Coordinates of N, CA and C in Angstrom, one line a residue:
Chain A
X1 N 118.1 133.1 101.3 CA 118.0 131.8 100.6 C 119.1 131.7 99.6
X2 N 120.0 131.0 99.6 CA 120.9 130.7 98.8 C 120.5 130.5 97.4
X3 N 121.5 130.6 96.4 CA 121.1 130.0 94.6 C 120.5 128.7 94.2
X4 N 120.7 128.0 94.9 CA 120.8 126.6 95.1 C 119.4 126.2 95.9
X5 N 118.9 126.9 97.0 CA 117.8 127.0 97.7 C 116.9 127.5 96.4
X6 N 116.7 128.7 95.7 CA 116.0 129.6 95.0 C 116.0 128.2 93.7
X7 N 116.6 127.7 93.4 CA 116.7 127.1 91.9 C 115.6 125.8 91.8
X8 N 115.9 125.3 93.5 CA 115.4 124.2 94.0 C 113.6 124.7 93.9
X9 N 113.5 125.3 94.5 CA 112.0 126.1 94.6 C 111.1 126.5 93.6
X10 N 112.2 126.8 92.5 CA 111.7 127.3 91.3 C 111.1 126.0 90.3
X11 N 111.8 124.9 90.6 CA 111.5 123.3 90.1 C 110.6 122.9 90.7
X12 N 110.3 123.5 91.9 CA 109.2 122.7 92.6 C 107.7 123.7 92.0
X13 N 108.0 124.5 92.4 CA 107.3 125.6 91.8 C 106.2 125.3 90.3
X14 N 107.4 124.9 89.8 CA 106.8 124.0 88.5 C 105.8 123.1 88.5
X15 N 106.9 122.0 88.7 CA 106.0 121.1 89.2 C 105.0 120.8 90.1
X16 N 104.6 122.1 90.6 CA 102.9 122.1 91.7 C 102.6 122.7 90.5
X17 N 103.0 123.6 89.4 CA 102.0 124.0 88.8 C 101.4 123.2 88.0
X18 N 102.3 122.2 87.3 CA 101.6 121.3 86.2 C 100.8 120.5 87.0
X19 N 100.8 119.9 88.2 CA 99.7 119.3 88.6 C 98.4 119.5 88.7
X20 N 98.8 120.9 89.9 CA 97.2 122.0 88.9 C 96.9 121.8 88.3
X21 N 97.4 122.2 87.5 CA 97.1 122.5 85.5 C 96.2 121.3 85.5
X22 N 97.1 120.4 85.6 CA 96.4 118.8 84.9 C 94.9 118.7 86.2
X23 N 94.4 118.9 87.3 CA 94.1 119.0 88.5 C 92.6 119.4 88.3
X24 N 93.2 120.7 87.6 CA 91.9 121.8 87.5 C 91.3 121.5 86.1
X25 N 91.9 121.0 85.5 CA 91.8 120.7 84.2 C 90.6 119.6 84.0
X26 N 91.4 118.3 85.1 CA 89.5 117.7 85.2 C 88.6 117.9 85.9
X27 N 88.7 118.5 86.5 CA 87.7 119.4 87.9 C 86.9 119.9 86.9
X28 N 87.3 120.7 85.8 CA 86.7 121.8 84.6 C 86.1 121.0 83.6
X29 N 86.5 119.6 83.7 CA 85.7 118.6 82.7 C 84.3 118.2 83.0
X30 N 84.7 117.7 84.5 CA 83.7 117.2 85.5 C 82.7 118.4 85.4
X31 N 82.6 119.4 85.4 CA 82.0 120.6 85.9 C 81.6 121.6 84.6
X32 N 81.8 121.3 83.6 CA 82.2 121.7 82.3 C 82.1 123.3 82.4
X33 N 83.2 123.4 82.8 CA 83.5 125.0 82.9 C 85.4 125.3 82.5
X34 N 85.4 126.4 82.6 CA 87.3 126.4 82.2 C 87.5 127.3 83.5
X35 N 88.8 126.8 83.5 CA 89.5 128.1 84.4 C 90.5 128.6 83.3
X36 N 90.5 129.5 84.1 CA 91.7 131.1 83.0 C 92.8 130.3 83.6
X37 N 93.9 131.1 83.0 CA 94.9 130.7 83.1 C 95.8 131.4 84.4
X38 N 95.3 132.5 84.7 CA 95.1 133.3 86.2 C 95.2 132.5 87.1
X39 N 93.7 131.7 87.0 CA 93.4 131.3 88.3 C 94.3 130.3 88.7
X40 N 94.6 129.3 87.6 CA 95.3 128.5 87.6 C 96.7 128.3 88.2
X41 N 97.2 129.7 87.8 CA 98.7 130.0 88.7 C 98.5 130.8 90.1
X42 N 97.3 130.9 89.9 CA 97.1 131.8 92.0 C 97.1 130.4 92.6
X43 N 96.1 129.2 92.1 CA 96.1 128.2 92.8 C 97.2 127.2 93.3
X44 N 98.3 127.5 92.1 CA 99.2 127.1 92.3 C 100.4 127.3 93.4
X45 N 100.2 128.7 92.9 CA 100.8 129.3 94.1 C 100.5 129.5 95.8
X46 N 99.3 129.3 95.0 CA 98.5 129.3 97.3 C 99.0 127.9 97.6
X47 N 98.4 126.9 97.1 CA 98.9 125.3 96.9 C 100.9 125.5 97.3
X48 N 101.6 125.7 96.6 CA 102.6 126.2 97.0 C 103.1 126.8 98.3
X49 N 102.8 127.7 99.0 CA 102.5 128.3 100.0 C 102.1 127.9 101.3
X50 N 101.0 126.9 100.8 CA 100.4 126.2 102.0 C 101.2 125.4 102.1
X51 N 102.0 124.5 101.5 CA 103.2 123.7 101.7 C 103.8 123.8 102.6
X52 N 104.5 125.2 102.7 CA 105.4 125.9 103.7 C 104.5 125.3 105.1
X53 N 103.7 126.1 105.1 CA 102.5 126.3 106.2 C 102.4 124.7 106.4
X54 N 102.2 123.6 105.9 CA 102.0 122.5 106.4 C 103.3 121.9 106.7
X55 N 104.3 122.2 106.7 CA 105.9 121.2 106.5 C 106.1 121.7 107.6
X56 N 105.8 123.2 108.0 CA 106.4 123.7 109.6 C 105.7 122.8 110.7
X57 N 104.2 122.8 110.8 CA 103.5 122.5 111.5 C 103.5 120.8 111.9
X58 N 103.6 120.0 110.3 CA 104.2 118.6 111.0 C 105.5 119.1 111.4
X59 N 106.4 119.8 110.5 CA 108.2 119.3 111.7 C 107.7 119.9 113.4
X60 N 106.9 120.6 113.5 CA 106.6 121.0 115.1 C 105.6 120.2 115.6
X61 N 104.9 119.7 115.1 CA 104.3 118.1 116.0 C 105.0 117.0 116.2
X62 N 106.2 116.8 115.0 CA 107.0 116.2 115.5 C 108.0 116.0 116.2
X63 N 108.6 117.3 116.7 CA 109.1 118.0 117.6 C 108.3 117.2 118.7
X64 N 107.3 117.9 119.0 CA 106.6 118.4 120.3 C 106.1 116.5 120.5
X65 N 106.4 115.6 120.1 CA 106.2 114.1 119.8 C 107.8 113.7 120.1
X66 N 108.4 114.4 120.0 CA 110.2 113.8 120.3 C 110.6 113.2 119.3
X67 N 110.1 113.4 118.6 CA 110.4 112.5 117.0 C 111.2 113.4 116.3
X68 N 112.5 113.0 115.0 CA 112.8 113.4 113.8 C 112.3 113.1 112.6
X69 N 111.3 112.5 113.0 CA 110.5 111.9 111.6 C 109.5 112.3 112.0
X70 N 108.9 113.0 110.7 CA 107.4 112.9 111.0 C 106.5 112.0 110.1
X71 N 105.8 111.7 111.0 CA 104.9 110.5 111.1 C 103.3 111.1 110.5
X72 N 102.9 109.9 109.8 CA 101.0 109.6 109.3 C 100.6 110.8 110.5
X73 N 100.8 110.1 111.8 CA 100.2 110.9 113.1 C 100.3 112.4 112.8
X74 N 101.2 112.7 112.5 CA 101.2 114.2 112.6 C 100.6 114.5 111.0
X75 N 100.4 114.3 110.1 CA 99.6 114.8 109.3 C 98.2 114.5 109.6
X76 N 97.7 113.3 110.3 CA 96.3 113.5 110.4 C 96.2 114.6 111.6
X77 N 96.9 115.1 112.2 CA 96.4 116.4 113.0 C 96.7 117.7 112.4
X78 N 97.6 117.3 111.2 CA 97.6 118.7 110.4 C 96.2 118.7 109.8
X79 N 95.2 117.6 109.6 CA 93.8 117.6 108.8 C 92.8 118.2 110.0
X80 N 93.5 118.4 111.1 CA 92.3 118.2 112.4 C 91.1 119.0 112.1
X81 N 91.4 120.3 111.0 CA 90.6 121.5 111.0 C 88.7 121.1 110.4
X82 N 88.7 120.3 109.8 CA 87.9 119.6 108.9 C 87.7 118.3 109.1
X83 N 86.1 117.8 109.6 CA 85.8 116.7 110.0 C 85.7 115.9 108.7
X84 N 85.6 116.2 107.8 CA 85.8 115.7 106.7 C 87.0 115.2 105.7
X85 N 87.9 115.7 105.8 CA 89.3 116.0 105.5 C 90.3 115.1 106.5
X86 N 90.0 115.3 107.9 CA 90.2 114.4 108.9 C 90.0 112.7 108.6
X87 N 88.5 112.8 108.2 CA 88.2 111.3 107.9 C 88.8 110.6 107.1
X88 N 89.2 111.4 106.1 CA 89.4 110.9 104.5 C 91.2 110.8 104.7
X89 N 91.7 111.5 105.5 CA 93.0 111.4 105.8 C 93.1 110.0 106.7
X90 N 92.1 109.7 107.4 CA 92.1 108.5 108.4 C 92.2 107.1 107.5
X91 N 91.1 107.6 106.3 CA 90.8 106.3 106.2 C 91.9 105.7 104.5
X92 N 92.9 107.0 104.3 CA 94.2 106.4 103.0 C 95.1 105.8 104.2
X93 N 95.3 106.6 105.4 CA 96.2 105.8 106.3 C 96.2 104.5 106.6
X94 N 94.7 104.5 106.9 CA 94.2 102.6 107.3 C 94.5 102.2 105.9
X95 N 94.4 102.6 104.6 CA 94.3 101.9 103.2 C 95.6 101.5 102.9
X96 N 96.9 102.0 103.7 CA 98.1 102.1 103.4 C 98.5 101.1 104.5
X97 N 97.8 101.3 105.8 CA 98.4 99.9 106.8 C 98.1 98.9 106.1
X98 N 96.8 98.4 105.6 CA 96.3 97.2 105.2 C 97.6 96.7 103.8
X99 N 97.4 97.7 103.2 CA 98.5 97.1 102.1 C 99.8 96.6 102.7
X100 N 100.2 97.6 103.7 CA 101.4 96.9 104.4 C 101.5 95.6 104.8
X101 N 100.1 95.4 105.5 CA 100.4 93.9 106.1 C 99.7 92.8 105.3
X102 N 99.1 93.3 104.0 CA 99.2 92.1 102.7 C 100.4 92.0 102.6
X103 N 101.3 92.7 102.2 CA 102.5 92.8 101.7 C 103.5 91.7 102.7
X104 N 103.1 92.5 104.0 CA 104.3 91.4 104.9 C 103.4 89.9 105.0
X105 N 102.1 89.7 104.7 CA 101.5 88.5 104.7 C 102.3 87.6 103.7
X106 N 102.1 88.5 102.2 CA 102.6 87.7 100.9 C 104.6 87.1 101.1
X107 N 104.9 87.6 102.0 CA 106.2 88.0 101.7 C 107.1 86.7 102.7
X108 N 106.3 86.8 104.0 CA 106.1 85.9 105.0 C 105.8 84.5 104.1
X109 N 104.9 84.2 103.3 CA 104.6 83.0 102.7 C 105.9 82.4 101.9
X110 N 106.4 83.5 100.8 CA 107.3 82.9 100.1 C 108.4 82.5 101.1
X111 N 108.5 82.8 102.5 CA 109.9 82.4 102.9 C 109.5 80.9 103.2
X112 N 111.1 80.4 102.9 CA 110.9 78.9 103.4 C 111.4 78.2 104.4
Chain B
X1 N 88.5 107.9 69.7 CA 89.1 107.3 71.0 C 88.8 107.3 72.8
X2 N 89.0 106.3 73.3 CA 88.3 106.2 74.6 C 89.2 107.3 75.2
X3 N 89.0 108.0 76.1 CA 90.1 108.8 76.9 C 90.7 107.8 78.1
X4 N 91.7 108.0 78.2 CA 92.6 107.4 79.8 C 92.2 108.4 80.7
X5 N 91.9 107.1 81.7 CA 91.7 107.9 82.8 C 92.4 107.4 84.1
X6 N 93.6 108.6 83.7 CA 94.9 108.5 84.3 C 94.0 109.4 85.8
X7 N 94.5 108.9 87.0 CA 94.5 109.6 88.4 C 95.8 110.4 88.5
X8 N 95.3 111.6 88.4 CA 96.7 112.8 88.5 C 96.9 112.6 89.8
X9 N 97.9 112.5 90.4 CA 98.5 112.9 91.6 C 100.0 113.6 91.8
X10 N 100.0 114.4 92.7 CA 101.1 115.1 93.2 C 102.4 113.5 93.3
X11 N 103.4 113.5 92.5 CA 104.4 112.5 92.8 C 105.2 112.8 94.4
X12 N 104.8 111.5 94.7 CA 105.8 111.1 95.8 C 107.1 112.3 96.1
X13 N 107.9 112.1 95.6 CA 109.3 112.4 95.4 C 109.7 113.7 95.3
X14 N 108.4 114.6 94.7 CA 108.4 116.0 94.7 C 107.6 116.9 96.1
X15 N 106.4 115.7 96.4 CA 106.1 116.3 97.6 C 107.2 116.1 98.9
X16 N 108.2 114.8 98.7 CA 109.0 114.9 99.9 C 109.8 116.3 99.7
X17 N 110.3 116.8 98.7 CA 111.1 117.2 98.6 C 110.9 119.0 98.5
X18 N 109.1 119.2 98.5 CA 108.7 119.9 98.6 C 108.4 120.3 99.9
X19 N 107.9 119.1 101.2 CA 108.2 119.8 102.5 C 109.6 119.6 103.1
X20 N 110.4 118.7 102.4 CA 111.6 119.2 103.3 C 112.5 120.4 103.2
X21 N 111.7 121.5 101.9 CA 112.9 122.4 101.7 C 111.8 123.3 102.8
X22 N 110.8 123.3 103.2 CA 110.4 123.9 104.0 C 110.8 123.9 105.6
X23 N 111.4 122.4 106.0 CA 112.1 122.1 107.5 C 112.8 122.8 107.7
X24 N 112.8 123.5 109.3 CA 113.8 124.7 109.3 C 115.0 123.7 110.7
X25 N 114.9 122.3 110.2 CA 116.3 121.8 110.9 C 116.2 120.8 110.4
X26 N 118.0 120.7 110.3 CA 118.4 119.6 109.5 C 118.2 118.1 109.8
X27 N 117.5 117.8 110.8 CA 117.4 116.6 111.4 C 116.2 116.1 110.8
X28 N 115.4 116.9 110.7 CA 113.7 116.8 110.4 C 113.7 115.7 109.4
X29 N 113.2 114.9 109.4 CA 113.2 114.3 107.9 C 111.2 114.2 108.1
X30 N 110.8 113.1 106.7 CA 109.3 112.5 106.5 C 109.6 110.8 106.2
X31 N 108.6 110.5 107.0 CA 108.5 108.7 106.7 C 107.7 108.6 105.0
X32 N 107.3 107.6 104.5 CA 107.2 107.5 103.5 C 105.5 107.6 103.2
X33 N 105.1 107.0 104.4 CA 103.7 106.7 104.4 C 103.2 108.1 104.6
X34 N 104.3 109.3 105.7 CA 103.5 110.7 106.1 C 103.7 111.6 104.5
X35 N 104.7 111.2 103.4 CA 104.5 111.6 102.1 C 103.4 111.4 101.4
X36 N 103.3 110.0 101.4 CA 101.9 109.9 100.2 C 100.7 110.6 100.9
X37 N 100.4 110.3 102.5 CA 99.1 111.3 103.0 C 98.9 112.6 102.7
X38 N 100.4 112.9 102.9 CA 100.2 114.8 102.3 C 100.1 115.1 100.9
X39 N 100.2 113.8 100.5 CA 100.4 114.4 98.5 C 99.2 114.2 98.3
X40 N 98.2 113.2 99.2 CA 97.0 113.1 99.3 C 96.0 114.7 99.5
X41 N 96.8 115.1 100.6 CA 95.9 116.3 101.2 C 96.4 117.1 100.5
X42 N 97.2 117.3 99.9 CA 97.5 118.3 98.7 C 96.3 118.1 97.5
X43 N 96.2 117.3 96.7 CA 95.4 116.7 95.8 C 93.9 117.6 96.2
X44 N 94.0 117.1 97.5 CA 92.4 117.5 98.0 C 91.9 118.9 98.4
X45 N 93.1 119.4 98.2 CA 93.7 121.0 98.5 C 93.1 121.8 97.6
X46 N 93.7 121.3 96.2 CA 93.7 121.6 94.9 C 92.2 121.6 94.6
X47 N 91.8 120.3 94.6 CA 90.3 119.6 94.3 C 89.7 121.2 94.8
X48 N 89.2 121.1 95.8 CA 88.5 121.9 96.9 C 88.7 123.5 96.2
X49 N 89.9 123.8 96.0 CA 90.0 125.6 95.7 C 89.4 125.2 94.2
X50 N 89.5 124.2 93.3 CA 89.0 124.3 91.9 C 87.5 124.4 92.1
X51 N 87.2 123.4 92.8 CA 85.5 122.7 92.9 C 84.5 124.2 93.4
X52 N 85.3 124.5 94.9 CA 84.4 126.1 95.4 C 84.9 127.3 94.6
X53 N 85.8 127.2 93.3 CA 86.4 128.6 92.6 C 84.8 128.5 91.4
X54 N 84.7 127.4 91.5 CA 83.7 127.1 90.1 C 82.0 127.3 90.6
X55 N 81.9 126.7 92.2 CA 80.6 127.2 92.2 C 80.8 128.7 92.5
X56 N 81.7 129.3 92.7 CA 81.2 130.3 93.2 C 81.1 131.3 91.7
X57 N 81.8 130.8 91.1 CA 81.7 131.6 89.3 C 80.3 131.2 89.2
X58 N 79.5 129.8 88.9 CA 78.4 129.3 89.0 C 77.4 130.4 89.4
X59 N 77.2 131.0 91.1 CA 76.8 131.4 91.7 C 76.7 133.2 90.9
X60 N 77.9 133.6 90.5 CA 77.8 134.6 89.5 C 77.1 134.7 87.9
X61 N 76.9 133.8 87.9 CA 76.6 133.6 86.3 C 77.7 134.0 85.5
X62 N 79.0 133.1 86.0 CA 79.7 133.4 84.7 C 80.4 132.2 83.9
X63 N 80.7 131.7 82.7 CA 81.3 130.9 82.4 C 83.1 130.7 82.7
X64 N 83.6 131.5 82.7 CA 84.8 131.0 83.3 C 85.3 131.0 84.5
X65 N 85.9 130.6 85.1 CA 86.5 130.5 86.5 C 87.7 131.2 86.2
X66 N 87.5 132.8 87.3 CA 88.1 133.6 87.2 C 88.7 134.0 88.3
X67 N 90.1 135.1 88.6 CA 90.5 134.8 90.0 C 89.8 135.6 90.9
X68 N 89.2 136.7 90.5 CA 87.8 137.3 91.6 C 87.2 135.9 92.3
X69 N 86.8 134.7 91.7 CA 86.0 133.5 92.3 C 86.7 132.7 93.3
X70 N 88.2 132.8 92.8 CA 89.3 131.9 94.2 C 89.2 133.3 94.5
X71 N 89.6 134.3 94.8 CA 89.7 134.9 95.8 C 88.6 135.0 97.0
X72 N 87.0 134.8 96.1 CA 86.4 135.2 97.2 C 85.9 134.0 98.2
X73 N 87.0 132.2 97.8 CA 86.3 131.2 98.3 C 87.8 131.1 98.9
X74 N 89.0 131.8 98.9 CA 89.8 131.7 99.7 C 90.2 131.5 101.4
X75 N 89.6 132.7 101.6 CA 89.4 132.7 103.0 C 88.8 131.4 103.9
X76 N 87.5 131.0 103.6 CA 87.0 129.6 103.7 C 88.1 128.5 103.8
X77 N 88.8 128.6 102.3 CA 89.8 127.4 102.0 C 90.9 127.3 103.0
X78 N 91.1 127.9 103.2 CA 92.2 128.3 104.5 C 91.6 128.3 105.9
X79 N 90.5 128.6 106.5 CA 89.9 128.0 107.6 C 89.9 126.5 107.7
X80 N 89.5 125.5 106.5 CA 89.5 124.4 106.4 C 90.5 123.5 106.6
X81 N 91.4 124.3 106.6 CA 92.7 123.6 106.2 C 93.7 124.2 107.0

């Protein structure tokens, strides 16, 4: 991996951590418990990690789809594992079409 | 004072940029909409290893969430996902 590769990673790195941070932070509210500060960067780092593990798997669905883009489609089959996770991935998707076609409804109106 | 209750999420812009350094060809790109779902399932990623690191501390009788408690809800987390 190049300097430039390693520098980039190290930023990202980061920034998955503070999200955690902030993540677990209300999880620990909700639940009124703490996490160490340990756990906080293993999570971060698995979270990190699984990244990899999910970026390969859509670019190879989208591959195996003929596509260079990967598409909603291929992350709801990255959810496939979990009927639950699956759902909830199904149903931001539909939350994100509908905004779309408010949007092209609103947009469509102002033309004249 | 009231607290804000800001919705933390993984930004856009870092998760694109977080699976594209993962693409092992240069062609690969992400649509916008397959970004925000994954920042989504990221979110939910997080949620999940905090939520089962805590009952399983719970289940020990201990007050902190310690990494013995993600370690031992790991395995699980990763079948799930």
């Amino acid at each position: 991996m190049s300097t430039e590769e390693e520098a980039l990673h190290q930023r990202l790195r980061a920034s998955v951590h503070y999200t955690v941070g902030r993540l677990c932070q209300k999880v620990g509210e909700d639940h009124r418990r703490e996490f160490s500060r340990h756990v906080i960067a293993a999570i971060a780092e698995t979270t990190f990690r699984q990244c990899e593990i999910f970026a390969k798997d859509l670019e190879a669905f989208a591959r195996h789809a003929k596509r260079s883009t990967v598409s909603p489609e291929d992350v709801k089959l990255a959810a496939r594992r979990s009927t639950a996770l699956l759902k909830f991935i199904q149903m931001k998707s539909e939350a994100l079409n509908q905004e779309q076609r408010d949007l092209k409804k609103n947009t469509g109106k102002r033309k004249s | 004072m009231a607290e804000k209750d800001e919705d933390v999420e993984f930004k856009k812009e870092m998760v694109r940029k977080l699976l594209s350094s993962f693409f092992t060809e240069d062609k690969t790109k992400i649509s916008g909409d397959a970004v925000l779902l994954m920042a989504e399932m990221l979110k939910v990623f997080v949620q999940e290893a905090a939520v089962r690191s805590i009952k399983q501390a719970g289940s020990e009788d201990c007050d902190t969430v310690d990494i013995e408690h993600f370690e031992k809800i790991l395995p699980q987390l990763f079948l799930d996902f």
